[in-house]
PDB file of C-alpha atoms in Angstrom:
ATOM      1  CA  MET G 147     -10.580  -2.674 -16.300  1.00  0.00           C
ATOM      2  CA  ASN G 148     -11.869  -4.289 -13.142  1.00  0.00           C
ATOM      3  CA  PHE G 149      -9.398  -3.533 -10.328  1.00  0.00           C
ATOM      4  CA  THR G 150     -10.700  -3.055  -6.783  1.00  0.00           C
ATOM      5  CA  LEU G 151     -10.175  -0.517  -4.020  1.00  0.00           C
ATOM      6  CA  ASN G 152      -8.587  -3.272  -1.957  1.00  0.00           C
ATOM      7  CA  GLN G 153      -6.024  -3.896  -4.686  1.00  0.00           C
ATOM      8  CA  LEU G 154      -5.227  -0.171  -4.777  1.00  0.00           C
ATOM      9  CA  ARG G 155      -4.782  -0.101  -0.983  1.00  0.00           C
ATOM     10  CA  ILE G 156      -2.400  -3.044  -1.157  1.00  0.00           C
ATOM     11  CA  PHE G 157      -0.477  -1.494  -4.055  1.00  0.00           C
ATOM     12  CA  VAL G 158      -0.084   1.795  -2.158  1.00  0.00           C
ATOM     13  CA  ALA G 159       1.213  -0.088   0.898  1.00  0.00           C
ATOM     14  CA  VAL G 160       3.763  -1.997  -1.206  1.00  0.00           C
ATOM     15  CA  VAL G 161       5.018   1.225  -2.808  1.00  0.00           C
ATOM     16  CA  ASP G 162       5.171   3.029   0.562  1.00  0.00           C
ATOM     17  CA  LYS G 163       7.124   0.201   2.194  1.00  0.00           C
ATOM     18  CA  LYS G 164       9.184  -0.727  -0.881  1.00  0.00           C
ATOM     19  CA  SER G 165       8.643  -4.307   0.237  1.00  0.00           C
ATOM     20  CA  ILE G 166       5.925  -6.926  -0.144  1.00  0.00           C
ATOM     21  CA  THR G 167       6.925  -8.452   3.197  1.00  0.00           C
ATOM     22  CA  LYS G 168       6.701  -5.151   5.099  1.00  0.00           C
ATOM     23  CA  ALA G 169       3.441  -4.273   3.361  1.00  0.00           C
ATOM     24  CA  SER G 170       1.948  -7.624   4.357  1.00  0.00           C
ATOM     25  CA  GLU G 171       2.924  -6.965   7.986  1.00  0.00           C
ATOM     26  CA  GLU G 172       1.334  -3.515   7.942  1.00  0.00           C
ATOM     27  CA  LEU G 173      -1.847  -4.850   6.321  1.00  0.00           C
ATOM     28  CA  HIS G 174      -1.975  -7.929   8.579  1.00  0.00           C
ATOM     29  CA  MET G 175      -2.026 -10.166   5.524  1.00  0.00           C
ATOM     30  CA  THR G 176       0.129 -13.075   4.467  1.00  0.00           C
ATOM     31  CA  GLN G 177       2.873 -12.368   1.964  1.00  0.00           C
ATOM     32  CA  PRO G 178       1.360 -14.712  -0.682  1.00  0.00           C
ATOM     33  CA  ALA G 179      -2.014 -12.942  -0.341  1.00  0.00           C
ATOM     34  CA  VAL G 180      -0.383  -9.557  -1.002  1.00  0.00           C
ATOM     35  CA  SER G 181       1.533 -10.973  -3.971  1.00  0.00           C
ATOM     36  CA  ILE G 182      -1.674 -12.409  -5.462  1.00  0.00           C
ATOM     37  CA  GLN G 183      -3.492  -9.082  -5.186  1.00  0.00           C
ATOM     38  CA  ILE G 184      -0.565  -7.224  -6.758  1.00  0.00           C
ATOM     39  CA  SER G 185      -0.520  -9.803  -9.567  1.00  0.00           C
ATOM     40  CA  ASN G 186      -4.277  -9.378 -10.096  1.00  0.00           C
ATOM     41  CA  LEU G 187      -3.843  -5.604 -10.273  1.00  0.00           C
ATOM     42  CA  GLN G 188      -0.919  -5.938 -12.700  1.00  0.00           C
ATOM     43  CA  SER G 189      -3.061  -8.143 -14.970  1.00  0.00           C
ATOM     44  CA  GLN G 190      -5.231  -5.091 -15.696  1.00  0.00           C
ATOM     45  CA  PHE G 191      -2.303  -3.308 -17.368  1.00  0.00           C
ATOM     46  CA  ASP G 192       0.134  -4.246 -20.102  1.00  0.00           C
ATOM     47  CA  ILE G 193       2.795  -1.938 -18.626  1.00  0.00           C
ATOM     48  CA  PRO G 194       4.761  -3.113 -15.544  1.00  0.00           C
ATOM     49  CA  LEU G 195       3.899  -1.447 -12.237  1.00  0.00           C
ATOM     50  CA  ILE G 196       6.759  -2.773 -10.138  1.00  0.00           C
ATOM     51  CA  GLU G 197       9.854  -4.896 -10.548  1.00  0.00           C
ATOM     52  CA  VAL G 198      11.152  -7.241  -7.855  1.00  0.00           C
ATOM     53  CA  ILE G 199      14.913  -7.686  -8.054  1.00  0.00           C
ATOM     54  CA  ALA G 200      16.762  -9.618  -5.339  1.00  0.00           C
ATOM     55  CA  ARG G 201      13.638  -9.296  -3.155  1.00  0.00           C
ATOM     56  CA  LYS G 202      13.688  -5.515  -3.477  1.00  0.00           C
ATOM     57  CA  VAL G 203      10.682  -3.688  -4.940  1.00  0.00           C
ATOM     58  CA  TYR G 204      11.347  -1.077  -7.623  1.00  0.00           C
ATOM     59  CA  VAL G 205       8.424   1.033  -8.843  1.00  0.00           C
ATOM     60  CA  THR G 206       8.286   1.809 -12.555  1.00  0.00           C
ATOM     61  CA  GLU G 207       7.485   5.270 -13.904  1.00  0.00           C
ATOM     62  CA  PHE G 208       3.998   4.081 -14.823  1.00  0.00           C
ATOM     63  CA  GLY G 209       3.673   2.482 -11.396  1.00  0.00           C
ATOM     64  CA  MET G 210       4.425   5.819  -9.713  1.00  0.00           C
ATOM     65  CA  GLU G 211       1.722   7.530 -11.797  1.00  0.00           C
ATOM     66  CA  LEU G 212      -0.802   4.867 -10.768  1.00  0.00           C
ATOM     67  CA  TYR G 213       0.375   5.191  -7.152  1.00  0.00           C
ATOM     68  CA  LYS G 214      -0.360   8.941  -7.120  1.00  0.00           C
ATOM     69  CA  LEU G 215      -3.831   8.376  -8.585  1.00  0.00           C
ATOM     70  CA  ALA G 216      -4.479   5.518  -6.150  1.00  0.00           C
ATOM     71  CA  VAL G 217      -3.556   7.679  -3.150  1.00  0.00           C
ATOM     72  CA  THR G 218      -5.920  10.421  -4.336  1.00  0.00           C
ATOM     73  CA  THR G 219      -8.697   7.910  -5.011  1.00  0.00           C
ATOM     74  CA  LEU G 220      -8.389   6.329  -1.571  1.00  0.00           C
ATOM     75  CA  GLU G 221      -8.408   9.760   0.076  1.00  0.00           C
ATOM     76  CA  HIS G 222     -11.663  10.573  -1.723  1.00  0.00           C
ATOM     77  CA  VAL G 223     -13.154   7.248  -0.608  1.00  0.00           C
ATOM     78  CA  ASN G 224     -12.175   7.999   2.985  1.00  0.00           C
ATOM     79  CA  SER G 225     -13.716  11.451   2.664  1.00  0.00           C
ATOM     80  CA  ILE G 226     -17.034   9.832   1.754  1.00  0.00           C
ATOM     81  CA  HIS G 227     -16.893   7.802   4.978  1.00  0.00           C
ATOM     82  CA  TYR G 228     -15.976  10.865   7.042  1.00  0.00           C
ATOM     83  CA  LYS G 229     -18.764  12.960   5.489  1.00  0.00           C
ATOM     84  CA  THR G 230     -21.247  10.207   6.260  1.00  0.00           C
ATOM     85  CA  HIS G 231     -20.181  10.157   9.913  1.00  0.00           C
ATOM     86  CA  SER G 232     -20.278  13.956  10.022  1.00  0.00           C
ATOM     87  CA  PHE G 233     -23.908  14.032   8.883  1.00  0.00           C
ATOM     88  CA  ARG G 234     -24.660  11.596  11.687  1.00  0.00           C
ATOM     89  CA  GLY G 235     -23.151  14.056  14.158  1.00  0.00           C
ATOM     90  CA  LEU G 236     -19.983  12.014  14.702  1.00  0.00           C
ATOM     91  CA  LEU G 237     -16.471  13.485  14.680  1.00  0.00           C
ATOM     92  CA  SER G 238     -14.481  11.597  12.070  1.00  0.00           C
ATOM     93  CA  GLY G 239     -11.359  11.947   9.973  1.00  0.00           C
ATOM     94  CA  LYS G 240      -7.646  11.269  10.338  1.00  0.00           C
ATOM     95  CA  LEU G 241      -5.390  12.339  13.169  1.00  0.00           C
ATOM     96  CA  ARG G 242      -1.718  12.127  12.174  1.00  0.00           C
ATOM     97  CA  VAL G 243       0.896  12.090  14.912  1.00  0.00           C
ATOM     98  CA  SER G 244       4.658  11.473  14.853  1.00  0.00           C
ATOM     99  CA  VAL G 245       6.335  10.548  18.121  1.00  0.00           C
ATOM    100  CA  VAL G 246       9.985  10.214  19.146  1.00  0.00           C
ATOM    101  CA  SER G 247      10.717   6.693  20.331  1.00  0.00           C
ATOM    102  CA  THR G 248      10.720   7.439  24.072  1.00  0.00           C
ATOM    103  CA  GLY G 249       7.368   9.145  23.560  1.00  0.00           C
ATOM    104  CA  LYS G 250       5.732   5.736  23.252  1.00  0.00           C
ATOM    105  CA  TYR G 251       5.617   5.722  27.059  1.00  0.00           C
ATOM    106  CA  ILE G 252       3.587   8.946  26.964  1.00  0.00           C
ATOM    107  CA  MET G 253       1.470   9.378  23.845  1.00  0.00           C
ATOM    108  CA  PRO G 254      -0.992   6.491  24.354  1.00  0.00           C
ATOM    109  CA  TYR G 255      -2.230   8.106  27.586  1.00  0.00           C
ATOM    110  CA  TYR G 256      -2.843  11.401  25.767  1.00  0.00           C
ATOM    111  CA  LEU G 257      -4.787   9.633  23.023  1.00  0.00           C
ATOM    112  CA  LYS G 258      -6.879   6.892  24.559  1.00  0.00           C
ATOM    113  CA  ASP G 259      -9.772   8.895  26.034  1.00  0.00           C
ATOM    114  CA  PHE G 260     -10.022  11.132  22.967  1.00  0.00           C
ATOM    115  CA  LEU G 261     -10.221   8.104  20.677  1.00  0.00           C
ATOM    116  CA  LYS G 262     -12.656   6.411  23.036  1.00  0.00           C
ATOM    117  CA  GLU G 263     -14.942   9.447  22.851  1.00  0.00           C
ATOM    118  CA  ASN G 264     -14.559   9.612  19.057  1.00  0.00           C
ATOM    119  CA  PRO G 265     -14.388   6.033  17.743  1.00  0.00           C
ATOM    120  CA  LYS G 266     -14.793   7.076  14.088  1.00  0.00           C
ATOM    121  CA  ILE G 267     -11.419   8.835  14.029  1.00  0.00           C
ATOM    122  CA  ASP G 268      -8.601   7.045  12.218  1.00  0.00           C
ATOM    123  CA  LEU G 269      -5.268   7.392  14.016  1.00  0.00           C
ATOM    124  CA  MET G 270      -2.049   7.361  12.025  1.00  0.00           C
ATOM    125  CA  ILE G 271       0.900   7.317  14.419  1.00  0.00           C
ATOM    126  CA  ASP G 272       4.583   6.898  13.629  1.00  0.00           C
ATOM    127  CA  VAL G 273       7.106   6.167  16.384  1.00  0.00           C
ATOM    128  CA  THR G 274      10.664   6.885  15.267  1.00  0.00           C
ATOM    129  CA  ASN G 275      13.755   8.909  16.149  1.00  0.00           C
ATOM    130  CA  LYS G 276      13.787  12.678  16.490  1.00  0.00           C
ATOM    131  CA  SER G 277      15.325  13.380  13.077  1.00  0.00           C
ATOM    132  CA  LYS G 278      12.560  11.551  11.229  1.00  0.00           C
ATOM    133  CA  VAL G 279       9.882  13.096  13.435  1.00  0.00           C
ATOM    134  CA  ILE G 280      11.088  16.590  12.550  1.00  0.00           C
ATOM    135  CA  GLU G 281      11.355  15.641   8.884  1.00  0.00           C
ATOM    136  CA  SER G 282       7.689  14.576   8.825  1.00  0.00           C
ATOM    137  CA  LEU G 283       6.770  17.874  10.491  1.00  0.00           C
ATOM    138  CA  GLU G 284       8.733  19.944   7.962  1.00  0.00           C
ATOM    139  CA  LYS G 285       6.990  18.115   5.107  1.00  0.00           C
ATOM    140  CA  ASN G 286       3.594  18.825   6.721  1.00  0.00           C
ATOM    141  CA  GLU G 287       2.842  15.097   6.749  1.00  0.00           C
ATOM    142  CA  VAL G 288       1.467  15.136  10.300  1.00  0.00           C
ATOM    143  CA  ASP G 289      -0.794  17.249  12.498  1.00  0.00           C
ATOM    144  CA  PHE G 290       1.304  16.997  15.658  1.00  0.00           C
ATOM    145  CA  CYS G 291       4.676  15.744  16.867  1.00  0.00           C
ATOM    146  CA  LEU G 292       5.704  14.746  20.374  1.00  0.00           C
ATOM    147  CA  VAL G 293       9.269  15.758  21.285  1.00  0.00           C
ATOM    148  CA  SER G 294      11.341  16.695  24.306  1.00  0.00           C
ATOM    149  CA  VAL G 295      13.942  18.751  22.391  1.00  0.00           C
ATOM    150  CA  LEU G 296      12.614  21.584  20.226  1.00  0.00           C
ATOM    151  CA  PRO G 297      14.020  22.069  16.722  1.00  0.00           C
ATOM    152  CA  LYS G 298      15.329  25.614  16.336  1.00  0.00           C
ATOM    153  CA  HIS G 299      14.942  26.032  12.586  1.00  0.00           C
ATOM    154  CA  ILE G 300      11.148  25.625  12.282  1.00  0.00           C
ATOM    155  CA  ASP G 301       8.432  28.148  13.104  1.00  0.00           C
ATOM    156  CA  LEU G 302       6.363  26.236  15.651  1.00  0.00           C
ATOM    157  CA  GLU G 303       3.545  26.340  18.142  1.00  0.00           C
ATOM    158  CA  GLU G 304       3.695  24.103  21.200  1.00  0.00           C
ATOM    159  CA  GLU G 305       1.686  22.729  24.074  1.00  0.00           C
ATOM    160  CA  ILE G 306       3.728  21.542  27.067  1.00  0.00           C
ATOM    161  CA  LEU G 307       2.354  18.248  28.357  1.00  0.00           C
ATOM    162  CA  LEU G 308       4.571  17.175  31.265  1.00  0.00           C
ATOM    163  CA  PRO G 309       8.103  17.418  32.687  1.00  0.00           C
ATOM    164  CA  ASN G 310      10.887  15.205  31.392  1.00  0.00           C
ATOM    165  CA  LYS G 311      13.608  14.108  33.829  1.00  0.00           C
ATOM    166  CA  LEU G 312      16.679  12.129  32.782  1.00  0.00           C
ATOM    167  CA  VAL G 313      18.694  10.196  35.351  1.00  0.00           C
ATOM    168  CA  LEU G 314      21.779   7.994  35.429  1.00  0.00           C
ATOM    169  CA  THR G 315      20.771   4.333  35.521  1.00  0.00           C
ATOM    170  CA  ALA G 316      22.623   1.130  36.322  1.00  0.00           C
ATOM    171  CA  SER G 317      21.838  -2.524  36.674  1.00  0.00           C
ATOM    172  CA  ALA G 318      20.409  -3.386  40.090  1.00  0.00           C
ATOM    173  CA  GLU G 319      23.309  -5.833  40.419  1.00  0.00           C
ATOM    174  CA  THR G 320      26.039  -3.229  39.949  1.00  0.00           C
ATOM    175  CA  ASP G 321      28.406  -2.940  42.898  1.00  0.00           C
ATOM    176  CA  ILE G 322      28.922   0.824  42.607  1.00  0.00           C
ATOM    177  CA  LYS G 323      28.830   2.362  46.096  1.00  0.00           C
ATOM    178  CA  VAL G 324      26.661   5.450  46.473  1.00  0.00           C
ATOM    179  CA  LYS G 325      26.687   7.128  49.884  1.00  0.00           C
ATOM    180  CA  SER G 326      25.990  10.610  48.539  1.00  0.00           C
ATOM    181  CA  ARG G 327      25.501  12.372  45.217  1.00  0.00           C
ATOM    182  CA  LEU G 328      28.469  11.508  42.996  1.00  0.00           C
ATOM    183  CA  HIS G 329      30.628  14.165  41.371  1.00  0.00           C
ATOM    184  CA  LYS G 330      29.957  14.535  37.659  1.00  0.00           C
ATOM    185  CA  SER G 331      33.550  13.508  36.923  1.00  0.00           C
ATOM    186  CA  VAL G 332      32.362   9.938  37.492  1.00  0.00           C
ATOM    187  CA  PHE G 333      31.249   9.966  33.835  1.00  0.00           C
ATOM    188  CA  SER G 334      34.868   9.968  32.718  1.00  0.00           C
ATOM    189  CA  ASP G 335      35.201   6.385  33.962  1.00  0.00           C
ATOM    190  CA  LEU G 336      31.757   4.832  33.535  1.00  0.00           C
ATOM    191  CA  PRO G 337      31.128   2.728  30.387  1.00  0.00           C
ATOM    192  CA  LEU G 338      28.129   4.503  28.872  1.00  0.00           C
ATOM    193  CA  ILE G 339      25.405   3.279  26.557  1.00  0.00           C
ATOM    194  CA  PHE G 340      24.247   5.937  24.090  1.00  0.00           C
ATOM    195  CA  ARG G 341      21.242   6.222  21.818  1.00  0.00           C
ATOM    196  CA  GLU G 342      21.899   6.629  18.106  1.00  0.00           C
ATOM    197  CA  GLU G 343      22.588   9.934  16.341  1.00  0.00           C
ATOM    198  CA  GLY G 344      19.349  11.863  15.899  1.00  0.00           C
ATOM    199  CA  SER G 345      17.925  10.846  19.263  1.00  0.00           C
ATOM    200  CA  GLY G 346      16.647  13.609  21.543  1.00  0.00           C
ATOM    201  CA  THR G 347      17.930  11.773  24.614  1.00  0.00           C
ATOM    202  CA  ARG G 348      21.400  11.566  23.090  1.00  0.00           C
ATOM    203  CA  GLU G 349      21.329  15.260  22.208  1.00  0.00           C
ATOM    204  CA  THR G 350      20.431  16.162  25.804  1.00  0.00           C
ATOM    205  CA  MET G 351      23.219  13.932  27.157  1.00  0.00           C
ATOM    206  CA  GLN G 352      25.789  15.448  24.814  1.00  0.00           C
ATOM    207  CA  LYS G 353      24.866  18.993  25.828  1.00  0.00           C
ATOM    208  CA  TYR G 354      25.313  18.036  29.479  1.00  0.00           C
ATOM    209  CA  PHE G 355      28.752  16.521  28.870  1.00  0.00           C
ATOM    210  CA  GLU G 356      29.901  19.464  26.741  1.00  0.00           C
ATOM    211  CA  LYS G 357      28.821  21.959  29.398  1.00  0.00           C
ATOM    212  CA  ALA G 358      30.569  19.929  32.103  1.00  0.00           C
ATOM    213  CA  GLY G 359      33.744  19.573  30.028  1.00  0.00           C
ATOM    214  CA  ILE G 360      33.556  15.790  30.170  1.00  0.00           C
ATOM    215  CA  ILE G 361      34.569  13.360  27.432  1.00  0.00           C
ATOM    216  CA  PRO G 362      32.276  10.375  28.053  1.00  0.00           C
ATOM    217  CA  LYS G 363      33.436   6.794  27.702  1.00  0.00           C
ATOM    218  CA  VAL G 364      30.974   5.420  25.138  1.00  0.00           C
ATOM    219  CA  LYS G 365      30.805   1.640  25.163  1.00  0.00           C
ATOM    220  CA  LEU G 366      27.681   0.969  23.084  1.00  0.00           C
ATOM    221  CA  GLU G 367      25.313   2.766  20.710  1.00  0.00           C
ATOM    222  CA  LEU G 368      21.786   1.382  20.412  1.00  0.00           C
ATOM    223  CA  THR G 369      18.764   2.422  18.380  1.00  0.00           C
ATOM    224  CA  SER G 370      15.920   2.322  20.905  1.00  0.00           C
ATOM    225  CA  SER G 371      15.300   3.156  24.545  1.00  0.00           C
ATOM    226  CA  GLU G 372      14.129  -0.422  25.123  1.00  0.00           C
ATOM    227  CA  ALA G 373      17.421  -1.791  23.799  1.00  0.00           C
ATOM    228  CA  VAL G 374      19.330   0.622  26.050  1.00  0.00           C
ATOM    229  CA  LYS G 375      17.310  -0.446  29.099  1.00  0.00           C
ATOM    230  CA  GLN G 376      17.907  -4.123  28.439  1.00  0.00           C
ATOM    231  CA  ALA G 377      21.637  -3.500  28.039  1.00  0.00           C
ATOM    232  CA  VAL G 378      21.685  -1.602  31.352  1.00  0.00           C
ATOM    233  CA  ILE G 379      19.761  -4.390  33.102  1.00  0.00           C
ATOM    234  CA  ALA G 380      22.240  -6.935  31.734  1.00  0.00           C
ATOM    235  CA  GLY G 381      25.093  -4.937  33.235  1.00  0.00           C
ATOM    236  CA  LEU G 382      26.677  -3.918  29.934  1.00  0.00           C
ATOM    237  CA  GLY G 383      27.037  -0.326  31.026  1.00  0.00           C
ATOM    238  CA  TYR G 384      25.320   2.777  32.380  1.00  0.00           C
ATOM    239  CA  SER G 385      23.000   5.189  30.637  1.00  0.00           C
ATOM    240  CA  ILE G 386      21.062   8.399  31.147  1.00  0.00           C
ATOM    241  CA  LEU G 387      17.381   7.637  30.612  1.00  0.00           C
ATOM    242  CA  PRO G 388      14.017   9.383  31.082  1.00  0.00           C
ATOM    243  CA  VAL G 389      12.466   8.475  34.436  1.00  0.00           C
ATOM    244  CA  LEU G 390       9.054   7.949  32.884  1.00  0.00           C
ATOM    245  CA  SER G 391      10.440   5.094  30.764  1.00  0.00           C
ATOM    246  CA  LEU G 392      11.587   3.228  33.895  1.00  0.00           C
ATOM    247  CA  LYS G 393       8.330   2.611  35.769  1.00  0.00           C
ATOM    248  CA  ASN G 394       8.308  -1.172  35.449  1.00  0.00           C
ATOM    249  CA  GLU G 395      12.064  -1.555  35.923  1.00  0.00           C
ATOM    250  CA  LEU G 396      12.036   0.516  39.099  1.00  0.00           C
ATOM    251  CA  LYS G 397       9.058  -1.412  40.402  1.00  0.00           C
ATOM    252  CA  LEU G 398      10.765  -4.742  39.679  1.00  0.00           C
ATOM    253  CA  LYS G 399      14.086  -3.379  41.001  1.00  0.00           C
ATOM    254  CA  SER G 400      15.964  -4.459  37.880  1.00  0.00           C
ATOM    255  CA  ILE G 401      17.378  -0.947  37.407  1.00  0.00           C
ATOM    256  CA  LYS G 402      18.544   1.567  39.971  1.00  0.00           C
ATOM    257  CA  ILE G 403      19.071   5.304  39.757  1.00  0.00           C
ATOM    258  CA  ILE G 404      22.472   6.692  40.696  1.00  0.00           C
ATOM    259  CA  PRO G 405      22.457  10.307  41.982  1.00  0.00           C
ATOM    260  CA  VAL G 406      25.012  12.531  40.256  1.00  0.00           C
ATOM    261  CA  GLN G 407      25.680  16.263  40.412  1.00  0.00           C
ATOM    262  CA  GLY G 408      23.720  18.106  37.732  1.00  0.00           C
ATOM    263  CA  LEU G 409      21.156  15.327  37.372  1.00  0.00           C
ATOM    264  CA  PRO G 410      18.341  14.828  36.752  1.00  0.00           C
ATOM    265  CA  LEU G 411      18.497  16.701  33.471  1.00  0.00           C
ATOM    266  CA  LYS G 412      15.197  18.520  33.061  1.00  0.00           C
ATOM    267  CA  SER G 413      13.151  19.518  30.060  1.00  0.00           C
ATOM    268  CA  ASN G 414       9.533  19.143  28.967  1.00  0.00           C
ATOM    269  CA  TRP G 415       7.558  16.864  26.709  1.00  0.00           C
ATOM    270  CA  ARG G 416       5.813  18.988  24.123  1.00  0.00           C
ATOM    271  CA  LEU G 417       3.177  18.551  21.496  1.00  0.00           C
ATOM    272  CA  ILE G 418       4.332  20.706  18.568  1.00  0.00           C
ATOM    273  CA  TRP G 419       2.900  21.745  15.205  1.00  0.00           C
ATOM    274  CA  LEU G 420       3.694  24.150  12.380  1.00  0.00           C
ATOM    275  CA  ARG G 421       2.695  27.711  13.232  1.00  0.00           C
ATOM    276  CA  GLN G 422       0.958  28.143   9.863  1.00  0.00           C
ATOM    277  CA  LYS G 423      -0.775  24.765  10.094  1.00  0.00           C
ATOM    278  CA  LYS G 424      -4.417  24.800   9.022  1.00  0.00           C
ATOM    279  CA  PHE G 425      -6.001  22.303  11.376  1.00  0.00           C
ATOM    280  CA  SER G 426      -8.681  19.877  10.335  1.00  0.00           C
ATOM    281  CA  THR G 427     -11.735  19.637  12.586  1.00  0.00           C
ATOM    282  CA  VAL G 428     -10.249  16.479  14.099  1.00  0.00           C
ATOM    283  CA  ALA G 429      -6.848  18.072  14.822  1.00  0.00           C
ATOM    284  CA  GLN G 430      -8.425  21.154  16.404  1.00  0.00           C
ATOM    285  CA  SER G 431     -10.721  18.985  18.518  1.00  0.00           C
ATOM    286  CA  TYR G 432      -7.746  16.972  19.710  1.00  0.00           C
ATOM    287  CA  LEU G 433      -5.810  20.089  20.688  1.00  0.00           C
ATOM    288  CA  ASP G 434      -8.837  21.388  22.599  1.00  0.00           C
ATOM    289  CA  PHE G 435      -9.092  18.033  24.363  1.00  0.00           C
ATOM    290  CA  ILE G 436      -5.400  18.087  25.333  1.00  0.00           C
ATOM    291  CA  ARG G 437      -5.554  21.597  26.737  1.00  0.00           C
ATOM    292  CA  LYS G 438      -8.506  20.666  28.887  1.00  0.00           C
ATOM    293  CA  GLN G 439      -7.492  17.178  30.004  1.00  0.00           C
ATOM    294  CA  LYS G 440      -3.682  17.293  30.332  1.00  0.00           C
ATOM    295  CA  PRO G 441      -3.671  18.092  34.120  1.00  0.00           C
ATOM    296  CA  ASP G 442      -5.801  15.027  34.841  1.00  0.00           C
ATOM    297  CA  ILE G 443      -3.790  12.815  32.494  1.00  0.00           C
ATOM    298  CA  TYR G 444      -0.566  13.836  34.218  1.00  0.00           C
ATOM    299  CA  LYS G 445      -2.061  13.316  37.685  1.00  0.00           C
ATOM    300  CA  ASN G 446      -3.458   9.877  36.810  1.00  0.00           C
ATOM    301  CA  TYR G 447      -0.507   8.434  34.924  1.00  0.00           C
ATOM    302  CA  PHE G 448       2.699  10.393  35.490  1.00  0.00           C
ATOM    303  CA  SER G 449       2.677  12.019  38.920  1.00  0.00           C
ATOM    304  CA  TRP G 450       4.690   9.039  40.240  1.00  0.00           C
ATOM    305  CA  THR G 451       7.791  10.514  38.525  1.00  0.00           C
ATOM    306  CA  GLU G 452       7.848  13.313  41.107  1.00  0.00           C
ATOM    307  CA  ALA G 453       9.436  10.872  43.569  1.00  0.00           C
ATOM    308  CA  TYR G 454      12.593  10.895  41.441  1.00  0.00           C
TER     309      TYR G 454
END
């Protein structure tokens, strides 16, 4: 047999994504190039690894066994690289982070200087909704998660990073008249744009409405904060959004904040991890960095939110 590490990497990506197209995007390769490498790997075996039916990838039983071995092999290869860097006095390894979708406005600022100081660290970051973030935490697939709403059923440790404020937003072109803070009953009439089920922002909104005894008028449900913002800008409805996600829109005056009783809703952005988590050297170094640098990061990048 004469398969290569590159072929194993490509095979693992195809199995993980269950798609040659998605794997090619992740690997920054063309789809034909991925298909050729998979074909070259398959030629080493007389038992099928995968089956493609109606453009969907199905992994055979033998393919799953090879996948497990390939993952282990690639981890050992990476360990060789990390050990080499370690003997040179360089911090290296993988840092795995899962971030709720709104957290994409936050996490890069809490990563960039650490990664700049430690260029041999490989970052694996997944930006998704809260449900999937918590799932990856429960499975111990990540070192840290960034959330604004804590799960109650997991034994956790946390590090609070910065405040989270949610406000009612509208298109800058809306003709709603605001002379003073509106009564919360206004939500009974406003067409609202919600995030999808599993979103932390949606969960916070729902708790507010339940406590206020309000049945909101939901006009749209969208799957990302960016989609919600664009719908608000277009005048399709109103939504409660985190202030820190609105920096550019407020600067460009494409969105305006409407003051309402009980708003802004306040919580905190937290870095969380399993209480029994055994940190790698990289993960512990990152946590030490965060604890030391978070006041400066907040001051440099997020103190503007205090105006709202």
